[in-house]
Coordinates of C-alpha atoms in Angstrom, one line a residue:
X254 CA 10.1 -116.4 -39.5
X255 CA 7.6 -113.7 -39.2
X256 CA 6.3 -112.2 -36.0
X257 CA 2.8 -113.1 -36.6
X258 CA 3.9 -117.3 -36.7
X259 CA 6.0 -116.6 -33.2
X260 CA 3.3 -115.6 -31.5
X261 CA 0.9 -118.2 -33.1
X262 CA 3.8 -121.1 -31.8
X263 CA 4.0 -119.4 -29.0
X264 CA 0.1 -119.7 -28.4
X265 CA -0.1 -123.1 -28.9
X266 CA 2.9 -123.5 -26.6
X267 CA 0.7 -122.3 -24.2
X268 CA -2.5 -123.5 -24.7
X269 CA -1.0 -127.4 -25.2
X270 CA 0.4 -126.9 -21.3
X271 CA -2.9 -125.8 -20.4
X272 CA -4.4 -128.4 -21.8
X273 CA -2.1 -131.2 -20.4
X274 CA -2.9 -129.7 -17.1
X275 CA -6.6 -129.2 -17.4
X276 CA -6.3 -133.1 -18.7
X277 CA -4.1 -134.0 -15.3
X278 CA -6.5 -132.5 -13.3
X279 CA -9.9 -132.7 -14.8
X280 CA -10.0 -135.8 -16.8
X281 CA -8.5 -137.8 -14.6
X282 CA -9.8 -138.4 -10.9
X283 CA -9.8 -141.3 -9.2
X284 CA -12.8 -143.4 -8.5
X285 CA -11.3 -145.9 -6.7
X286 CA -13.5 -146.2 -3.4
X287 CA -10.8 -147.5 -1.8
X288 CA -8.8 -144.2 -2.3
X289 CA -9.4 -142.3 0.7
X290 CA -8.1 -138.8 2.5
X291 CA -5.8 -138.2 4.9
X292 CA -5.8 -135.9 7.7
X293 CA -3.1 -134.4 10.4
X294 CA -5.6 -135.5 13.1
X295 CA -8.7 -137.1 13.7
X296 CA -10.0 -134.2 16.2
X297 CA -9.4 -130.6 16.3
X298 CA -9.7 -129.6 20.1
X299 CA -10.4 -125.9 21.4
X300 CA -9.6 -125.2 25.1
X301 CA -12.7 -123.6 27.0
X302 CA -14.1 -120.3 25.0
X303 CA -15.3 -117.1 26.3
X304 CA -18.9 -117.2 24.8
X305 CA -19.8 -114.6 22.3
X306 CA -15.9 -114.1 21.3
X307 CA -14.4 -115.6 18.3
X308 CA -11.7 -118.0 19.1
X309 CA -7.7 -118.3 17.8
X310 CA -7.6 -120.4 14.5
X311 CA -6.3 -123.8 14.4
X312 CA -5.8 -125.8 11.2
X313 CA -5.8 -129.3 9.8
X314 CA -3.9 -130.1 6.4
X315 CA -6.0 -132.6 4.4
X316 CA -3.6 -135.3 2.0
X317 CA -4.1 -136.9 -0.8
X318 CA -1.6 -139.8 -0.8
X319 CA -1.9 -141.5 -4.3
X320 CA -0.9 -140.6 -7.6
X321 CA -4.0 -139.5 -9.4
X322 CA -6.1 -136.6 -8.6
X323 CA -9.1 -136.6 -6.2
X324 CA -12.4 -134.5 -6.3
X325 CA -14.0 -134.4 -3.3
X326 CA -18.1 -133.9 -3.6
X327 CA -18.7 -132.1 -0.8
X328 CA -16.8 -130.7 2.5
X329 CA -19.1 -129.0 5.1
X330 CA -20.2 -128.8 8.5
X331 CA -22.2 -130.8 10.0
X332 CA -23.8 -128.9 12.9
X333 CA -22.8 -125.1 11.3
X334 CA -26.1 -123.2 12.5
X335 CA -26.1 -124.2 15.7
X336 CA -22.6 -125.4 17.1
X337 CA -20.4 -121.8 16.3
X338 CA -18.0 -123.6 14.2
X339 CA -16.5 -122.0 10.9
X340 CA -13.9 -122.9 8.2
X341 CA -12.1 -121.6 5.3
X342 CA -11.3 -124.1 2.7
X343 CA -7.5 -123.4 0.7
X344 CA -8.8 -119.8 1.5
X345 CA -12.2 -119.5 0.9
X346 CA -14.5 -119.0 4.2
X347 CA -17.8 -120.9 4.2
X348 CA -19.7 -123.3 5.8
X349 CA -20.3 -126.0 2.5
X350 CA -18.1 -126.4 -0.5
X351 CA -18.5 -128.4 -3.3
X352 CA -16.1 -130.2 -6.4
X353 CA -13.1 -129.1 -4.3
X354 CA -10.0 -130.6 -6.2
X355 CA -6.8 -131.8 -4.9
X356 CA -3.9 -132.9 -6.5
X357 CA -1.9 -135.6 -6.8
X358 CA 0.7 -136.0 -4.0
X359 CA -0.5 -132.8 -2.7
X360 CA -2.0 -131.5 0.2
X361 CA -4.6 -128.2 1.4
X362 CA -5.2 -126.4 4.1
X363 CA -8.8 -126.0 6.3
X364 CA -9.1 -123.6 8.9
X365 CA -11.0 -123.6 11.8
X366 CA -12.4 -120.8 13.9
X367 CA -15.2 -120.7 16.3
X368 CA -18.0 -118.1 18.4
X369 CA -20.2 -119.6 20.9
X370 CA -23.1 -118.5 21.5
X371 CA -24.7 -117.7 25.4
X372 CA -25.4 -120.9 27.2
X373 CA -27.5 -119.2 29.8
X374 CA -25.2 -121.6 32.1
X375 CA -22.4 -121.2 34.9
X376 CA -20.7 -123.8 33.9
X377 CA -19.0 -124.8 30.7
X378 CA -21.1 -126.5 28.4
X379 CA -19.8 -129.1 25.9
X380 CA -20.2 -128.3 21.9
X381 CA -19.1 -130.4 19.0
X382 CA -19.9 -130.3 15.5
X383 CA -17.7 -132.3 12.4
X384 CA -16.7 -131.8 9.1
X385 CA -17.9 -133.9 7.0
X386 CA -15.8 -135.5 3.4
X387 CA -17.6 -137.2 0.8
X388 CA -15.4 -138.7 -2.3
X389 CA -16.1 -141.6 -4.3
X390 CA -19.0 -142.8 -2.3
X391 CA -17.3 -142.7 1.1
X392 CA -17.5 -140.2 4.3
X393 CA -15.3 -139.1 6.7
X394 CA -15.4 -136.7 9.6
X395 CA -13.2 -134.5 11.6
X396 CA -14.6 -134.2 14.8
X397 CA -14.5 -130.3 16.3
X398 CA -15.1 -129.8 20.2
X399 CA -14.7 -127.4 22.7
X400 CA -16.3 -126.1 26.1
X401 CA -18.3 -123.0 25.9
X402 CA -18.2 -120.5 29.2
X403 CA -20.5 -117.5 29.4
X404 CA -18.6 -114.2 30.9
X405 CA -19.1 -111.0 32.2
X406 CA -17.8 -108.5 30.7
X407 CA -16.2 -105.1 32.0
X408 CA -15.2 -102.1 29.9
X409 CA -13.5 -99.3 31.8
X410 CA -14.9 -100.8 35.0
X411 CA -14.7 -98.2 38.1
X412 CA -15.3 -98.7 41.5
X413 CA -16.9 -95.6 43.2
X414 CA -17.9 -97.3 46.4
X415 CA -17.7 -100.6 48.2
X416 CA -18.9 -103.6 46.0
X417 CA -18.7 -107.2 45.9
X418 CA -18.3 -109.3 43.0
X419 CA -20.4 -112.1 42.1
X420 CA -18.8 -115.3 41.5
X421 CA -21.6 -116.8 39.3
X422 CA -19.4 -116.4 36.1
X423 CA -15.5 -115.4 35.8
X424 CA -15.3 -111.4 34.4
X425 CA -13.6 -110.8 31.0
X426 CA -12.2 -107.3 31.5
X427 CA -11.0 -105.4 28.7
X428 CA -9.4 -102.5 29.4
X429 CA -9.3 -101.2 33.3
X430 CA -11.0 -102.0 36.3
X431 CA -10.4 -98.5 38.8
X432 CA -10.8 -99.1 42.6
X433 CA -11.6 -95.0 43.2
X434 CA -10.2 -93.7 46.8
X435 CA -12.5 -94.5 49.6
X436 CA -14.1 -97.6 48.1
X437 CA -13.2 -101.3 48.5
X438 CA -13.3 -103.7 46.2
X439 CA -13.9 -107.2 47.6
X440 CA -13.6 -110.5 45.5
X441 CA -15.1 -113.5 47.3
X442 CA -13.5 -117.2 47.1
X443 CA -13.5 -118.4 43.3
X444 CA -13.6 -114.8 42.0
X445 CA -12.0 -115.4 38.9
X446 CA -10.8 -112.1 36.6
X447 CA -9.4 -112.9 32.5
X448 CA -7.6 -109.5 31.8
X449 CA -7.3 -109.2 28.0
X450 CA -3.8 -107.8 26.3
X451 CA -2.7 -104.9 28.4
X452 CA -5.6 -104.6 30.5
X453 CA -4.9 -103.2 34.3
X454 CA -6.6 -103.5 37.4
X455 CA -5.7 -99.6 39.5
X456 CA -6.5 -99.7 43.2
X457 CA -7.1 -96.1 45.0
X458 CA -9.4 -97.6 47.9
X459 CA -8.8 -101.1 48.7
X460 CA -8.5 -104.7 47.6
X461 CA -9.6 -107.4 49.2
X462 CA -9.1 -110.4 48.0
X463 CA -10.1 -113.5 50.3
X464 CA -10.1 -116.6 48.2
X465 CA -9.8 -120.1 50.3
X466 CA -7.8 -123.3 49.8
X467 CA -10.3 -125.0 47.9
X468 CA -11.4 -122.0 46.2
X469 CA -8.5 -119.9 45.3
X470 CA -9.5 -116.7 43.2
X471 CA -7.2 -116.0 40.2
X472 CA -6.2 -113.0 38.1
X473 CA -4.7 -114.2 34.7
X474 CA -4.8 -113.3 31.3
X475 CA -8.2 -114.0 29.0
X476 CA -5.9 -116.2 26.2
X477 CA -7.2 -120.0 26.6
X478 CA -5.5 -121.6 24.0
X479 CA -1.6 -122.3 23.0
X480 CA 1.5 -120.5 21.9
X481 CA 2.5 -123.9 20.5
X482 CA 2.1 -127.4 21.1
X483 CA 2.4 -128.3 24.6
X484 CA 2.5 -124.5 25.8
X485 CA -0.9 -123.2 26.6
X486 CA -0.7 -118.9 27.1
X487 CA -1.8 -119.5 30.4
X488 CA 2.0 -120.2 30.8
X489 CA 3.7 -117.1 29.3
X490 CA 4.0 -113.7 30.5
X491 CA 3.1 -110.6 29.7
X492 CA -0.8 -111.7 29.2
X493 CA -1.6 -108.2 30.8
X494 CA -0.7 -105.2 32.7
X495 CA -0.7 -106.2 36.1
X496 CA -2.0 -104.6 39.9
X497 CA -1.1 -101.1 40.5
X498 CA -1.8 -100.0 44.1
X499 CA -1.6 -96.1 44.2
X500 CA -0.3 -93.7 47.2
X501 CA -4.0 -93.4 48.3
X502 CA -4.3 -97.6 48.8
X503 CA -3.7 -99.1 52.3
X504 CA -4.8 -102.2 54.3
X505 CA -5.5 -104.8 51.2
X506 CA -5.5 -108.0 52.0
X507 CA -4.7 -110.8 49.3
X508 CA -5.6 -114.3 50.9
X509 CA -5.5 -117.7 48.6
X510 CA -5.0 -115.8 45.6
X511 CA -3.4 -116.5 42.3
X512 CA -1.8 -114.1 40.0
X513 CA 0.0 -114.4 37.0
X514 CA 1.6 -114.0 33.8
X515 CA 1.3 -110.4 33.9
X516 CA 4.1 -107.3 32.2
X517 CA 4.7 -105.5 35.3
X518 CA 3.1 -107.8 38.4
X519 CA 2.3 -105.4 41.4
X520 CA 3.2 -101.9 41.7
X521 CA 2.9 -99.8 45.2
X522 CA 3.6 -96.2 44.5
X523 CA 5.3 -94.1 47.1
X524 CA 3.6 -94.3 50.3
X525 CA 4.0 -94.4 54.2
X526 CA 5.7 -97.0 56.0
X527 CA 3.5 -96.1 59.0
X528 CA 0.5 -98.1 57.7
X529 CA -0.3 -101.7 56.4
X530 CA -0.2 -101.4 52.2
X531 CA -1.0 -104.7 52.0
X532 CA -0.8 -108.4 53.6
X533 CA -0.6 -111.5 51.9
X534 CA -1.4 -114.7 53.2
X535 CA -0.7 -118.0 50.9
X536 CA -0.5 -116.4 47.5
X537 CA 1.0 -117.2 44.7
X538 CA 2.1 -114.0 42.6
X539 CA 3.8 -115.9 39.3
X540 CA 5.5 -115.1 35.8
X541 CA 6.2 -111.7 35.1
X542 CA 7.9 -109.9 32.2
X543 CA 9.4 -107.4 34.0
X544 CA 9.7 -106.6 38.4
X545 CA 7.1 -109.0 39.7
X546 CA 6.6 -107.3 43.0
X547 CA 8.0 -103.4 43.2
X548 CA 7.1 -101.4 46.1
X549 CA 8.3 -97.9 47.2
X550 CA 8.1 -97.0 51.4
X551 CA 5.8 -99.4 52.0
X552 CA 4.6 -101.5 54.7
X553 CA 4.4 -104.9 53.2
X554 CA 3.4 -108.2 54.9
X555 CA 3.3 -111.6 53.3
X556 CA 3.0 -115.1 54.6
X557 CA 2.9 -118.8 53.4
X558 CA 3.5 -117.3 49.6
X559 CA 4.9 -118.1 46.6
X560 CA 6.6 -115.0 44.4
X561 CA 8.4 -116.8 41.6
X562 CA 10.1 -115.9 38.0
X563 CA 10.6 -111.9 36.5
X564 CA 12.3 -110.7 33.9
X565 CA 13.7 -108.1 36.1
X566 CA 13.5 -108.6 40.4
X567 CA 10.6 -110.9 41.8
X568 CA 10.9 -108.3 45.0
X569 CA 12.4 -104.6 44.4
X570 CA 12.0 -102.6 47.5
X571 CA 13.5 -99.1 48.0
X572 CA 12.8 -98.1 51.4
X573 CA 9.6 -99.2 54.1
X574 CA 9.1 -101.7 56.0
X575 CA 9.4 -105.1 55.1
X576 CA 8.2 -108.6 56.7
X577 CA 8.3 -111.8 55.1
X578 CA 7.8 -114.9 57.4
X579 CA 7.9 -118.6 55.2
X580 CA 8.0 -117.5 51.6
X581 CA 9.3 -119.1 48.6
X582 CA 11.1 -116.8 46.5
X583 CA 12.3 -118.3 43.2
X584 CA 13.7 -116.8 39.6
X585 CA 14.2 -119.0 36.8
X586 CA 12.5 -117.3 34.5
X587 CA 13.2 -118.4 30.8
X588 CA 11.1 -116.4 28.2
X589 CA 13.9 -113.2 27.6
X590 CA 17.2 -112.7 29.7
X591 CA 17.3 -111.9 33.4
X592 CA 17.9 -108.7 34.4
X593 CA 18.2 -108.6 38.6
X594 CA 18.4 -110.5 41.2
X595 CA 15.4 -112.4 43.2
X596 CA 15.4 -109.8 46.1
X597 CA 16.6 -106.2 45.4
X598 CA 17.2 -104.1 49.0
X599 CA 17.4 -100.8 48.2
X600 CA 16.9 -97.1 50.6
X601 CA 17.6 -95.1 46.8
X602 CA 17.3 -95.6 43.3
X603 CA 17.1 -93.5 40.2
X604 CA 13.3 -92.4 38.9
X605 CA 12.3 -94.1 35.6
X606 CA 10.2 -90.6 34.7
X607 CA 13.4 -88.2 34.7
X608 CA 16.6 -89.7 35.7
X609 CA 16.2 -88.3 39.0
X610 CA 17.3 -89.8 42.3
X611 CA 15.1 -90.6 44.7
X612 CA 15.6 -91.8 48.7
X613 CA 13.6 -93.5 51.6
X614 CA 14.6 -95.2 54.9
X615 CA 14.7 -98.9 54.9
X616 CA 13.3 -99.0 58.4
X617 CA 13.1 -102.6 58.5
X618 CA 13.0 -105.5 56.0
X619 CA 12.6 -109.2 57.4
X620 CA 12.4 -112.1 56.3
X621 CA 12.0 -115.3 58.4
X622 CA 12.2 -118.9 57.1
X623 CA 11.9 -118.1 53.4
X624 CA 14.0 -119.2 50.0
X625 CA 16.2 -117.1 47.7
X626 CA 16.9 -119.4 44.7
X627 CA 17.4 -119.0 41.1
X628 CA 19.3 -119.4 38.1
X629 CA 21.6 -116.6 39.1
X630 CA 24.5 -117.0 41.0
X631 CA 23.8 -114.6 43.5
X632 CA 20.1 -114.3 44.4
X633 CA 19.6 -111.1 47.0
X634 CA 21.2 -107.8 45.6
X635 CA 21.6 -105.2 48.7
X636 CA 22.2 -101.7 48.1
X637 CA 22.2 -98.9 50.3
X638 CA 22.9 -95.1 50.8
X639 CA 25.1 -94.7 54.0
X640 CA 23.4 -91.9 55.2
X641 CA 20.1 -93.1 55.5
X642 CA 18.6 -96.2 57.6
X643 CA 19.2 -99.4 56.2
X644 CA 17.9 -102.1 58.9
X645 CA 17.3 -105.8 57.3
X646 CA 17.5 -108.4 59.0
X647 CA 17.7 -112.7 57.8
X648 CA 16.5 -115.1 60.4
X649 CA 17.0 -119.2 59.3
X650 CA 16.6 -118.3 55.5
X651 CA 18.2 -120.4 52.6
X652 CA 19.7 -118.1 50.0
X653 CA 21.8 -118.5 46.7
X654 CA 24.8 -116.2 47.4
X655 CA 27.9 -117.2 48.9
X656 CA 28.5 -115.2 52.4
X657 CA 28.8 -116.1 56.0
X658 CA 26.6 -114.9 59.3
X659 CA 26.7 -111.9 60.8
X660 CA 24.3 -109.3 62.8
X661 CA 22.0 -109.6 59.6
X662 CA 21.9 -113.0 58.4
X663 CA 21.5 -116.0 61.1
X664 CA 21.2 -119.1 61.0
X665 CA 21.7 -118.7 56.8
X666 CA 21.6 -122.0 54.3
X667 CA 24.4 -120.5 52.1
X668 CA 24.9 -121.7 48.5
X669 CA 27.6 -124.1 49.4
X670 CA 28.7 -124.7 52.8
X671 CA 31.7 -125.3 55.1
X672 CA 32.7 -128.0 53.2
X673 CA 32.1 -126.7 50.4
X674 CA 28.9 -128.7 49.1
X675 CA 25.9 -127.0 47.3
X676 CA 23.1 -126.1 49.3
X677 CA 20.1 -126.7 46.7
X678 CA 16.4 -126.8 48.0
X679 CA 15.7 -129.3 45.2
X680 CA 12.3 -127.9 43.7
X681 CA 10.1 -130.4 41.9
X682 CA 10.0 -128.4 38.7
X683 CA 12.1 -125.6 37.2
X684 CA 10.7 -124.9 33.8
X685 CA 13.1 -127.5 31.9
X686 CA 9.7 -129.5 30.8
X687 CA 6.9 -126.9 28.6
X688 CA 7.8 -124.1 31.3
X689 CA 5.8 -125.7 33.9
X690 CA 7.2 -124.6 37.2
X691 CA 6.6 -126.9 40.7
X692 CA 8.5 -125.0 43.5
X693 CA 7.6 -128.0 46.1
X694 CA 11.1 -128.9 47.7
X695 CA 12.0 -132.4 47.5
X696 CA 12.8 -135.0 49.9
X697 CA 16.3 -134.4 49.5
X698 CA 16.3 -130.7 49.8
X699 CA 18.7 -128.8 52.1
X700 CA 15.2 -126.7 53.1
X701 CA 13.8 -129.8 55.3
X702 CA 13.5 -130.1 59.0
X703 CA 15.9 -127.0 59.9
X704 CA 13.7 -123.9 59.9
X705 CA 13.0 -121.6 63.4
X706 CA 10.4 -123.4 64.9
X707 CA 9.0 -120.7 67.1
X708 CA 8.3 -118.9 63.5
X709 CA 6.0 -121.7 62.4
X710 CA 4.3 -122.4 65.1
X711 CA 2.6 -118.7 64.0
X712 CA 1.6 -120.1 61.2
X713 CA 1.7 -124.2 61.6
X714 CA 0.0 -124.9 58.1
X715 CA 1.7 -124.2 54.8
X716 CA -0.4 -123.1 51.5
X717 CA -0.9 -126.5 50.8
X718 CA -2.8 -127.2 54.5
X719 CA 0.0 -129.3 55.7
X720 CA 1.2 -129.2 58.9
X721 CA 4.7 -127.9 59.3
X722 CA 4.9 -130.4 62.8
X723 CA 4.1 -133.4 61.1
X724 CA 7.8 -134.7 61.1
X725 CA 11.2 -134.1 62.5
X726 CA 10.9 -130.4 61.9
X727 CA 9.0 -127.8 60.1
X728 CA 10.5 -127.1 56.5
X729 CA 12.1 -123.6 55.1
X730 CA 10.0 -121.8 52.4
X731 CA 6.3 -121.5 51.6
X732 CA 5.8 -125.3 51.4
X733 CA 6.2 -128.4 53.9
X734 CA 7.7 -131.8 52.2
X735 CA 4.8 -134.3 52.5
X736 CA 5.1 -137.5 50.2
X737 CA 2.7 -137.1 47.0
X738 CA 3.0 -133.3 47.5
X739 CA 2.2 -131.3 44.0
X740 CA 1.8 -128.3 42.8
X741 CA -0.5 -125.1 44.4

């Protein structure tokens, strides 16, 4: 057979399939009203958005269940000019699309983005748009809604002298916000501060951050939506930098203030024990990838506070002086493997820069009525240089480590006790359920009724406003057992 007949059979070959599938999908659509779509859900829901930026994409797969073709008229958005709502139809972006085709048994893709526009409000107003199906004289709808907030936004924000922030609308900052020597910085109750990916907040001067109970002020990342199902960012670590407080920083004050999900938490740079770095009074410093508290000869205070889950330590001192009266810290961090212990106790350690080593005194580090409990087996890591001071000191603490009392731990909840029975402080939540966390003890914890009473009657409220008298005793830790007690 010649080469000129091949490729004429071939042709036809080729032109028949075509054909057959131009006739599957062309010729034969149903018009059966009764044949309608099906969707993945009924409603696609966006968490609160930062007005003026675009929003992550989320998607909805459209079915068709029956065994003939379907041509759908017209897909488009109902409200598209005015709501901020976009799609891209089987990867095409528009607003309106028309004769869209979909197979037999088969299935497409619509994605949904969205950019709100200014309310002119402080509050979060409501927006909802659909997108609309018509086929075969019927319509359907997928309903789209989400809550619009207007921001402030800061680029390379610095500080030269005091200022005050307004709390009128929460600050998106994007890069750095620099407290300069000499100034302070002071955030009022409900300050809230969205640090976008790697963003850092460097303090010269001073911070002062003086939230209350009811209105707490909160540094977190900007990401409002979720990793996955059940998992919202707000959740995972490593949303931003984190707090660095420089050698030129002293006397900041952190009061009822949240902060979290940051790479390396709060950094103090070598400084003098002789004068207050900071004090913190019913705080909750949460989620880091890496040290969630690391200070170098510093004079640190903290009170009534929570410091809970690091990749590496939750508190890494080397050196300064130390005091810690009803804290709660906790390690059960879950995102990448652990790489230290709760509390590291250090007067040397090796410089990240060069490999050099480094020394300061530990001239005191106490810690009063405060948990050490975590996943590890051992929970407080001390390690000293003989020739330098080393004074630490554990006064009616509960700590996961197996030892006895001496000069330096009294009054200690061990691990397991004399008989040889774990010592557990029973927190409400540990992570095992969508990495929510709920370090409230439990009725049953070994934490209740047993801590030094003439230490809490210096501060006879815990974070939550409970008293610590309100029973047979007041409670180890950061928090008092109350019944229907939740999370800070």
């Amino acid at each position: 057979m010649g080469s000129k007949n091949i490729l004429f059979i071939i042709l036809l070959v080729l032109l028949t399939a075509l054909a057959g599938a131009c006739t599957d999908f062309d010729d034969d659509f149903t018009t059966d009203s009764s044949h309608r779509l099906s969707f993945s859900q009924d409603t696609l829901s966006f968490d609160t958005l930062f007005s003026e930026f675009p929003t992550s994409t989320q998607r909805l797969k459209v079915y068709n269940t029956y065994d003939k073709p379907m041509l759908i008229e017209n897909i488009h958005l109902a409200n598209a000019q005015t709501s901020g709502f976009r799609m891209n139809v089987d990867g095409v972006s528009g607003t309106s699309f028309t004769n869209v085709e979909l197979r037999a048994k088969d299935s497409m893709f619509i994605f949904v983005e969205a950019t709100m526009k200014t309310t002119g409000t402080e509050t979060p107003l409501w927006v909802e748009d659909s997108i609309c199906f018509r086929m075969n004289g019927n319509q359907q709808r997928i309903l789209l809604q989400a809550a619009s907030q207007d921001v402030i936004v800061l680029k390379g924000k610095t500080i030269t002298q005091s200022e005050t922030l307004t709390t009128r609308l929460p600050y998106l900052i994007y890069d750095s916000i620099i407290v300069e020597k000499e100034a302070v910085l002071t955030l009022p109750p409900n300050t809230r501060l969205f640090f976008r990916n790697n963003a850092y907040m460097k303090v010269k001067g001073t911070l002062k951050a003086e939230g209350t109970l009811s209105q707490p002020i909160v540094f977190r990342g900007h990401r409002l939506d979720k990793l996955f199902s059940g998992v919202p960012y707000d959740l995972v670590p490593g949303q931003w930098d984190g707090i660095y407080f420089t050698e030129t920083s002293f006397n900041n004050h952190l009061q009822y203030t949240n902060i979290r999900n940051t790479n390396n938490g709060l950094g103090f740079s070598a400084s003098s024990p002789d004068e207050l770095k900071i004090k913190l009074e019913n705080c909750v410093i949460h989620n880091a990838s890496l040290d969630l508290f690391h200070a170098i000869n510093c004079r640190i205070e903290a009170y009534n506070s929570q410091f809970s889950n690091a990749g590496g330590a939750v508190l890494y001192f080397v050196g300064g002086n130390i005091i810690f009266k009803h804290c709660t810290i906790a390690n059960y961090f879950r995102w990448s493997k652990r790489n230290n212990a709760c509390l590291v106790l250090r007067n040397s350690d090796i410089s990240l820069d060069d490999g050099s080593e480094f020394s300061y005194p530990l001239i005191n580090a106490e810690f009063h009525n405060s948990i050490f409990y975590g996943s590890y087996g051992t929970e407080v890591s001390i390690k000293k240089k003989d020739d330098l001071p080393f004074e630490h000191f554990f006064n009616y603490c509960m700590i996961k480590a197996n030892g006895t009392d001496d000069e330096n731990f009294v009054s200690t909840i061990w691990y397991k006790n004399s008989e040889n029975v774990i010592q557990d402080p029973k927190f409400k939540s540990i992570g095992s359920d969508n990495y929510i966390y709920d370090f409230h003890i439990d009725s049953t914890s070994a934490a209740r009724n047993n801590a030094n009473s003439s230490i809490s009657a210096e501060m006879p409220f815990d974070m939550d406003g409970n008293s610590r008298f309100g029973d047979e005793g007041p409670d180890r830790g950061a928090y008092e057992w109350v019944p229907g007690s939740s999370q800070y």
